Amino acid sequence: MQTIDARGAFCPGPLMELIAALKLSAIGDQIEILSSDKGSAADVPEWVAKVGHKMVGVTDKGDHWSIIVEKAK
Amino acid sequence: MAKNILIVGGGLAGTIVANGLCRQLAPQLRSGEVVITMLGTTETHMYQPGLLYVPFGRIREHELFRDQRKVLDRRVIFHVDPAKHIEVAKNQVSTEGGRTLKYDYLVLATGSRIMPQSIPGMAEGAHWFYDLEGARKLRDALSKFEGGKIIVNANAPHKCPVAPLEVTFMLYDYFKGKGLLDKCEITYTYPIGRLHALEPVALWAKPEFDRLGIKYETFFNTEKVDPEAKTITSAEGVTMPYDLLVTIPPHQGAQVIVDSELGKGGWVPTNTKTLHRDGSTNVFVVGDTTNIPISKAGSTAHFEADVLIDNLASLLTENRMARDYDGKVFCFIETGTSTGTYVWFNYTTPPNPGPPSQMVHWFKLAYNRLYWLSAKGLL
Ligand SMILES: Cc1cc2nc3c(=O)[nH]c(=O)nc-3n(C[C@H](O)[C@H](O)[C@H](O)COP(=O)(O)OP(=O)(O)OC[C@H]3O[C@@H](n4cnc5c(N)ncnc54)[C@H](O)[C@@H]3O)c2cc1C
């Protein structure tokens, strides 16, 4: 599984990194994104639902979140 | 035996690194202990930020270009001979022209490029300004445009994070200047749930758009463009009609990176602090082509290059690294044709833009000229 460490990344930020990484992935691939930005823990699932990818999980790791997404289309 | 530093890519990052190394390693270059070689694709160096002004006829094309040999320090051996295959396991690079160059240290600075062809219908149905040909076509389209629906469409990933907002404000001013504003409807689309990746910039832009009557659609990632029907559709399921589509196409890194299997999409996995290519101790990555999750911008290239120059010079003279890159990015933002603002941040300091002012706009215009000094390593 590919992990993108977007902790402390203000621009373009975790969701944009995820969108870019999904473009280079195959259907069924999972991507983990690490984010220290509170907003992304909400933003990413909202976007994933809108597009129709699969949310595998969001884990609060204390000082950051781990968000795992599966490319579904 | 001389130590060979090979720089692949003669854009902003590669050029700053080459020139900075020449200054720091003057005695070693004189004695022949160090040799610096650069591989590039063209004789000329293009000032990319200037492309933003081309569609509006506000820069002359010749102002965008300089002879790369004049921008580079004379001590750099420069070949217009693109790298074809980079073999990090063998410490060598082969070129389109048939050269095979061995190196002790390799600097990858091959930048990023637009990929409109990666989205069905985009190349045929959209305009852009991220290369000269596109900027010229957009200039022609704008000069003939008599009003209608304009969509400014940003796609991820792309270099220069502020360009989508800037071009939107500039289009607004342009139509206003031509007396076309009442016949135009501008809609701005953005990949994530707000108007800009940087939250404070997004918060500032929203009331500005509302005040000017610019519409927006967030969570919009282009899936296809239909050039016949003149519609654009997002992966999120929204379809909109357009009369003029100005897109910032998604980007990838250079083909040679993909062909050399150095990184998916041409993005090279890079240590965020040392700028080493992951897995190498003598390969460094600088500028747009890193996979570091920060803005792909000239200022990023500049700050990274400064760190790399110090580290390479220290490695060659004292066999140690000098310092880490702290993630610094600085951006000017055009907020119209006569005002501007700026923002900076690093890995630990969040961004906080100042209020737009005419002074900052003039500063950015001045910076447009200062670019060449910066590439020469004089800033
Ligand atoms: C319209 C526009 C507006 C912009 N505005 C701004 C701005 O206002 N502020 C800002 O900070 N940044 C801005 N940028 C972004 C900035 O120009 C880039 O981020 C910057 O140039 C990155 O530097 P680089 O050296 O990594 O890549 P580049 O400058 O693109 O250089 C990469 C070089 O590598 C060469 N290359 C590719 N493949 C090979 C190969 N196989 N062999 C040899 N050479 C190769 C390319 O030809 C190119 O010359 C803008 C960009 C555009 C397009």
XYZ file of C-alpha atoms and ligand atoms in Angstrom:
505
model
C 0.000 0.000 0.000
C 1.260 3.489 -0.913
C 1.536 5.907 2.017
C 1.533 9.663 1.515
C 2.906 11.524 4.473
C 1.091 14.864 4.189
C 1.640 15.855 7.811
C 2.437 19.562 7.979
C 1.649 19.963 4.276
C -0.311 23.202 3.945
C -0.383 23.480 0.184
C -1.682 21.685 -1.818
C -2.654 19.624 1.239
C -3.711 16.043 1.988
C -6.855 15.802 -0.152
C -5.153 17.237 -3.216
C -2.265 14.787 -2.719
C -4.763 11.941 -2.493
C -6.600 13.028 -5.652
C -3.287 13.195 -7.526
C -2.162 9.783 -6.237
C -5.470 8.116 -7.148
C -5.027 9.267 -10.750
C -1.878 7.147 -10.928
C -3.424 4.109 -9.218
C -5.366 1.100 -10.470
C -8.866 0.139 -9.346
C -8.610 -1.806 -6.087
C -5.380 -0.061 -4.967
C -5.404 1.324 -1.456
C -3.692 4.551 -0.447
C -2.957 5.659 3.089
C -2.720 9.367 3.736
C -1.237 10.764 6.935
C -2.552 14.183 7.842
C -2.071 16.522 10.778
C -4.847 18.780 9.461
C -8.131 18.353 11.318
C -10.048 19.470 8.244
C -8.860 16.536 6.106
C -10.264 13.937 8.491
C -13.682 15.302 7.461
C -12.873 16.540 3.933
C -11.436 13.293 2.619
C -14.435 11.070 3.521
C -16.817 13.704 2.121
C -14.988 13.736 -1.197
C -14.527 9.966 -1.320
C -18.299 9.529 -0.885
C -19.081 12.134 -3.576
C -16.870 10.442 -6.166
C -17.691 6.879 -5.200
C -14.339 5.548 -4.013
C -14.244 3.386 -0.892
C -13.336 4.657 2.582
C -11.384 1.912 4.278
C -10.846 3.727 7.557
C -9.931 6.873 9.475
C -7.755 6.367 12.569
C -6.939 9.050 15.115
C -3.234 8.564 15.901
C -3.033 11.310 18.495
C -1.068 14.006 16.672
C -2.286 13.013 13.220
C -4.871 10.971 11.330
C -4.340 7.953 9.121
C -6.909 7.810 6.331
C -7.095 4.793 4.017
C -8.953 4.985 0.716
C -9.517 2.363 -1.981
C -9.828 3.375 -5.624
C -13.195 2.062 -6.819
C -13.660 3.625 -10.280
C 40.104 12.120 -10.666
C 37.656 14.993 -11.013
C 34.338 14.697 -9.204
C 31.486 14.976 -11.693
C 28.241 16.702 -10.789
C 25.581 16.065 -13.406
C 22.422 18.185 -13.441
C 19.519 16.914 -15.547
C 17.157 19.781 -16.415
C 18.028 23.425 -17.042
C 14.882 25.073 -15.783
C 14.720 27.224 -12.691
C 15.899 24.703 -10.089
C 18.703 23.178 -12.164
C 19.993 26.586 -13.208
C 20.062 28.002 -9.662
C 21.873 24.885 -8.438
C 24.467 25.040 -11.248
C 25.190 28.729 -10.752
C 25.272 28.491 -6.961
C 27.721 25.573 -7.090
C 30.003 27.559 -9.388
C 30.185 30.309 -6.773
C 30.800 27.983 -3.847
C 33.231 25.677 -5.627
C 35.287 28.253 -7.549
C 38.723 26.917 -6.466
C 37.741 23.300 -7.160
C 36.416 24.221 -10.605
C 39.596 26.153 -11.365
C 41.837 23.260 -10.362
C 39.704 20.740 -12.242
C 38.809 18.783 -9.088
C 35.109 19.352 -9.815
C 33.289 19.381 -13.151
C 29.658 20.531 -13.462
C 27.648 19.359 -16.461
C 24.024 20.136 -17.306
C 21.696 18.395 -19.745
C 18.826 20.472 -21.124
C 16.183 20.262 -23.827
C 16.509 23.686 -25.482
C 18.998 26.508 -26.093
C 16.587 28.925 -24.430
C 15.337 29.297 -20.879
C 11.679 30.243 -20.548
C 10.310 32.396 -17.745
C 7.160 30.344 -17.071
C 5.309 32.755 -14.738
C 5.287 35.225 -17.644
C 2.925 32.888 -19.523
C 0.085 34.149 -17.314
C 0.332 37.560 -19.008
C 0.439 36.262 -22.598
C -3.336 35.674 -23.071
C -3.996 39.255 -21.995
C -1.346 40.694 -24.294
C 0.479 42.122 -21.304
C 3.937 40.725 -22.030
C 5.859 40.482 -25.274
C 6.837 36.934 -26.106
C 10.529 37.712 -26.466
C 10.543 38.861 -22.821
C 9.871 35.255 -21.795
C 13.095 33.873 -23.219
C 16.817 34.126 -22.566
C 19.725 32.218 -24.026
C 20.376 29.465 -21.457
C 24.137 29.755 -21.957
C 23.925 33.405 -20.876
C 21.826 32.576 -17.809
C 24.309 29.858 -16.812
C 27.726 30.469 -15.353
C 30.362 29.974 -18.068
C 32.004 27.229 -16.021
C 29.019 24.903 -16.459
C 29.321 22.491 -19.384
C 25.887 22.687 -21.013
C 24.605 20.181 -23.563
C 21.303 20.605 -25.350
C 20.851 16.855 -25.284
C 17.942 15.481 -23.255
C 18.532 12.623 -20.836
C 17.014 9.426 -22.210
C 17.789 6.918 -19.515
C 18.927 7.544 -15.957
C 20.630 4.521 -14.425
C 21.137 5.235 -10.740
C 22.492 1.729 -10.105
C 25.341 2.424 -12.540
C 25.810 6.134 -11.739
C 25.262 7.063 -15.354
C 22.876 8.855 -17.675
C 22.491 8.205 -21.376
C 21.160 10.891 -23.696
C 19.051 11.209 -26.816
C 22.211 12.288 -28.659
C 24.064 9.079 -27.762
C 26.233 10.362 -24.898
C 26.783 8.300 -21.772
C 27.729 10.466 -18.805
C 29.098 9.081 -15.530
C 28.530 11.058 -12.365
C 29.579 11.182 -8.731
C 26.560 13.305 -7.812
C 23.351 13.540 -9.817
C 20.789 16.342 -9.518
C 17.346 15.586 -10.952
C 15.626 18.848 -11.908
C 13.356 17.839 -14.770
C 10.291 19.748 -13.561
C 6.666 18.968 -14.368
C 4.519 19.180 -17.494
C 0.851 19.519 -18.344
C -1.067 16.407 -19.412
C -4.326 17.650 -21.029
C -4.299 14.407 -23.033
C -4.903 12.453 -19.821
C -8.537 13.641 -19.665
C -10.889 12.698 -22.547
C -11.734 15.727 -24.683
C -9.622 18.212 -22.738
C -6.909 18.749 -25.348
C -9.559 19.379 -28.024
C -12.112 21.315 -26.015
C -10.140 23.459 -23.600
C -7.723 26.365 -23.601
C -4.781 26.776 -21.231
C -1.859 29.092 -20.665
C 0.681 26.702 -19.116
C 2.733 26.502 -22.303
C 3.424 29.095 -24.970
C 1.338 27.482 -27.678
C -1.648 27.231 -25.341
C -1.212 30.796 -24.105
C -1.138 32.086 -27.698
C -4.303 30.167 -28.598
C -6.034 31.523 -25.506
C -4.958 35.058 -26.471
C -6.566 34.559 -29.907
C -9.728 33.087 -28.370
C -10.027 35.961 -25.904
C -9.584 38.598 -28.572
C -12.525 37.082 -30.506
C -14.676 36.380 -27.449
C -17.880 38.363 -27.333
C -19.359 37.033 -24.104
C -20.822 33.845 -22.672
C -20.023 31.263 -20.044
C -16.362 31.114 -19.045
C -15.167 28.245 -16.893
C -11.803 28.378 -15.143
C -11.050 24.776 -14.264
C -8.172 23.724 -11.979
C -7.032 20.096 -11.866
C -4.755 18.233 -9.467
C -1.851 18.108 -9.377
C -0.657 21.361 -10.886
C 2.273 23.716 -10.453
C 1.858 27.294 -9.278
C -1.061 26.881 -6.869
C -2.147 30.505 -7.166
C -2.439 30.594 -10.954
C -6.107 29.440 -11.092
C -7.228 32.281 -8.829
C -4.954 34.786 -10.535
C -6.200 34.001 -14.018
C -9.804 34.237 -12.795
C -9.276 37.736 -11.402
C -7.350 38.726 -14.500
C -10.123 37.440 -16.788
C -12.627 39.456 -14.770
C -10.554 42.623 -15.159
C -9.986 41.891 -18.836
C -13.714 41.519 -19.585
C -14.445 44.597 -17.501
C -11.885 46.560 -19.491
C -13.497 45.439 -22.752
C -16.962 46.377 -21.499
C -18.076 42.741 -21.750
C -18.720 42.029 -18.097
C -22.518 42.087 -18.357
C -22.332 39.472 -21.143
C -19.970 37.180 -19.221
C -20.546 34.605 -16.512
C -17.345 33.330 -14.915
C -17.380 30.039 -12.996
C -14.307 28.796 -11.161
C -13.922 25.091 -10.355
C -11.535 23.597 -7.828
C -10.670 19.989 -6.903
C -11.207 20.203 -3.132
C -13.980 21.574 -0.921
C -12.839 25.192 -0.873
C -11.581 27.794 -3.344
C -7.888 27.271 -2.745
C -5.575 24.717 -1.181
C -4.329 27.309 1.325
C -7.159 27.852 3.767
C -6.535 31.582 4.442
C -6.319 32.230 0.701
C -9.587 30.327 0.210
C -11.246 32.338 2.974
C -10.081 35.578 1.412
C -11.076 34.592 -2.137
C -14.670 33.615 -1.338
C -16.041 37.073 -0.436
C -14.004 38.545 -3.299
C -15.689 36.165 -5.749
C -19.096 36.908 -4.196
C -18.488 40.643 -4.481
C -17.492 40.354 -8.140
C -20.250 37.890 -9.022
C -17.808 35.105 -9.915
C -19.475 31.720 -9.432
C -17.702 28.643 -8.105
C -18.020 24.895 -7.960
C -15.826 23.079 -5.430
C -15.071 19.334 -5.256
C -14.774 19.412 -9.037
C -12.272 16.999 -10.631
C -12.591 16.882 -14.375
C -13.555 13.496 -15.773
C -14.252 14.504 -19.361
C -14.767 17.409 -21.695
C -17.147 17.186 -24.639
C -15.754 19.580 -27.261
C -18.834 19.188 -29.525
C -21.502 19.759 -26.913
C -19.173 22.211 -25.096
C -19.685 20.690 -21.703
C -17.354 19.710 -18.891
C -18.160 16.887 -16.459
C -16.609 16.167 -13.081
C -15.892 12.824 -11.419
C -18.288 14.095 -8.735
C -21.111 14.013 -11.298
C -21.602 17.685 -12.218
C -21.883 18.722 -15.890
C -21.663 22.362 -16.939
C -21.925 24.052 -20.344
C -19.212 26.473 -21.428
C -18.415 28.894 -24.214
C -14.785 29.308 -23.186
C -13.006 26.727 -21.051
C -9.722 27.833 -19.481
C -8.159 24.825 -17.799
C -5.137 24.164 -15.664
C -4.586 20.586 -16.806
C -3.338 17.900 -14.418
C 0.456 17.581 -14.384
C 3.003 14.802 -14.353
C 6.773 14.785 -14.018
C 9.105 14.309 -16.997
C 8.874 11.276 -19.254
C 12.521 10.363 -18.593
C 11.694 9.833 -14.908
C 8.889 7.426 -15.828
C 11.021 5.656 -18.467
C 13.896 5.249 -15.988
C 11.482 3.833 -13.402
C 12.440 6.512 -10.911
C 8.901 7.400 -9.896
C 5.253 6.866 -10.763
C 3.888 9.746 -12.827
C 7.382 11.204 -13.059
C 7.438 12.209 -9.377
C 10.619 11.054 -7.661
C 10.286 9.823 -4.069
C 12.435 12.347 -2.188
C 13.514 12.891 1.413
C 11.646 16.008 2.576
C 14.653 17.414 4.441
C 17.832 16.238 2.726
C 16.338 16.139 -0.804
C 18.047 12.779 -1.419
C 16.246 10.490 -3.795
C 14.868 7.746 -1.521
C 17.354 4.883 -1.644
C 20.300 6.900 -3.004
C 23.089 8.787 -1.260
C 24.453 10.551 -4.346
C 21.217 11.434 -6.157
C 19.373 14.627 -5.199
C 16.003 15.865 -6.411
C 14.982 19.521 -6.643
C 12.003 21.547 -7.870
C 8.710 20.328 -9.282
C 9.836 16.749 -9.880
C 10.041 15.755 -6.183
C 7.106 13.922 -4.636
C 7.303 16.170 -1.555
C 3.725 17.210 -0.688
C 4.287 20.959 -1.009
C 3.547 23.572 -3.665
C 5.165 23.066 -7.025
C 6.366 26.630 -7.458
C 9.390 28.672 -8.440
C 9.948 29.744 -4.859
C 9.943 26.123 -3.670
C 12.523 25.338 -6.352
C 14.562 28.336 -5.222
C 14.590 27.511 -1.496
C 15.301 23.838 -2.161
C 18.094 24.764 -4.567
C 19.759 26.981 -1.942
C 19.858 24.057 0.501
C 21.143 21.670 -2.140
C 23.947 24.044 -3.152
C 25.178 24.226 0.449
C 24.918 20.469 0.907
C 26.690 19.543 -2.332
C 29.449 22.068 -1.705
C 29.923 20.694 1.832
C 29.889 17.106 0.616
C 32.552 17.849 -1.974
C 34.816 19.849 0.297
C 34.198 18.401 3.774
C 32.279 15.191 3.131
C 29.286 16.308 5.214
C 25.811 17.717 4.670
C 25.314 21.358 5.680
C 21.616 21.796 6.460
C 18.042 20.593 5.985
C 15.285 22.055 3.815
C 12.533 23.394 6.093
C 9.704 23.294 3.551
C 9.683 27.036 2.867
C 7.384 28.307 0.111
C 6.655 31.944 -0.752
C 4.090 33.085 -3.307
C 2.982 36.387 -4.735
C -0.689 36.370 -5.697
C -2.106 38.691 -8.354
C -5.564 39.755 -7.136
C -6.469 41.611 -10.298
C -4.554 43.584 -12.880
C -3.462 46.228 -10.357
C -3.351 44.692 -6.870
C -1.548 41.761 -5.309
C -0.781 39.993 -2.050
C 1.678 37.353 -0.833
C 1.847 34.355 1.447
C 4.631 32.186 2.926
C 4.765 29.029 5.034
C 7.010 26.047 5.780
C 6.626 22.543 7.231
C 5.811 23.996 10.651
C 4.486 27.527 10.086
C 0.978 27.865 8.639
C 0.284 30.414 5.907
C -1.143 33.849 6.578
C -1.589 36.208 3.613
C -1.437 39.987 3.974
C -4.157 42.292 2.603
C -3.994 42.886 -1.158
C -2.242 46.083 -2.108
C -1.041 47.877 -5.176
C 2.479 47.837 -3.794
C 2.619 44.056 -3.703
C 1.345 43.965 -7.285
C 4.208 46.222 -8.370
C 6.570 44.033 -6.407
C 5.396 40.976 -8.276
C 5.849 42.767 -11.583
C 9.345 43.716 -10.427
C 9.913 40.088 -9.448
C 9.047 39.135 -12.998
C 12.220 40.968 -13.985
C 14.190 39.768 -10.950
C 13.609 36.130 -11.984
C 16.691 36.222 -14.158
C 18.859 37.478 -11.317
C 17.468 34.714 -9.151
C 18.233 32.062 -11.790
C 21.755 33.480 -12.063
C 22.073 32.994 -8.330
C 22.394 36.699 -7.584
C 19.324 36.813 -5.320
C 1.806 29.844 -16.146
C 2.727 29.601 -14.993
C 2.800 30.533 -13.984
C 3.640 30.334 -12.903
N 3.715 31.300 -11.961
C 4.514 31.134 -10.887
C 4.621 32.146 -9.901
O 4.000 33.211 -9.998
N 5.395 31.920 -8.836
C 6.094 30.753 -8.698
O 6.789 30.595 -7.685
N 6.042 29.775 -9.632
C 5.263 29.941 -10.719
N 5.205 28.958 -11.690
C 5.848 27.650 -11.449
C 7.344 27.625 -11.760
O 7.595 28.079 -13.058
C 7.847 26.205 -11.606
O 7.425 25.679 -10.368
C 9.375 26.151 -11.672
O 9.790 26.492 -12.970
C 9.906 24.799 -11.258
O 11.271 24.701 -11.523
P 11.890 23.333 -12.003
O 13.333 23.643 -12.296
O 11.549 22.263 -11.085
O 11.147 22.995 -13.359
P 11.246 23.754 -14.746
O 11.614 25.174 -14.544
O 10.012 23.439 -15.489
O 12.501 23.061 -15.448
C 12.568 21.704 -15.786
C 13.477 21.588 -16.956
O 13.811 20.221 -17.187
C 13.877 20.016 -18.566
N 13.762 18.587 -18.870
C 12.661 17.801 -18.886
N 12.981 16.568 -19.299
C 14.325 16.569 -19.528
C 15.243 15.577 -19.992
N 14.835 14.354 -20.323
N 16.547 15.927 -20.108
C 16.964 17.180 -19.808
N 16.127 18.153 -19.393
C 14.826 17.843 -19.258
C 12.713 20.837 -19.099
O 12.875 21.107 -20.465
C 12.840 22.093 -18.244
O 13.685 23.044 -18.838
C 4.399 29.144 -12.817
C 4.339 28.202 -13.840
C 3.525 28.417 -14.935
C 3.473 27.413 -16.030
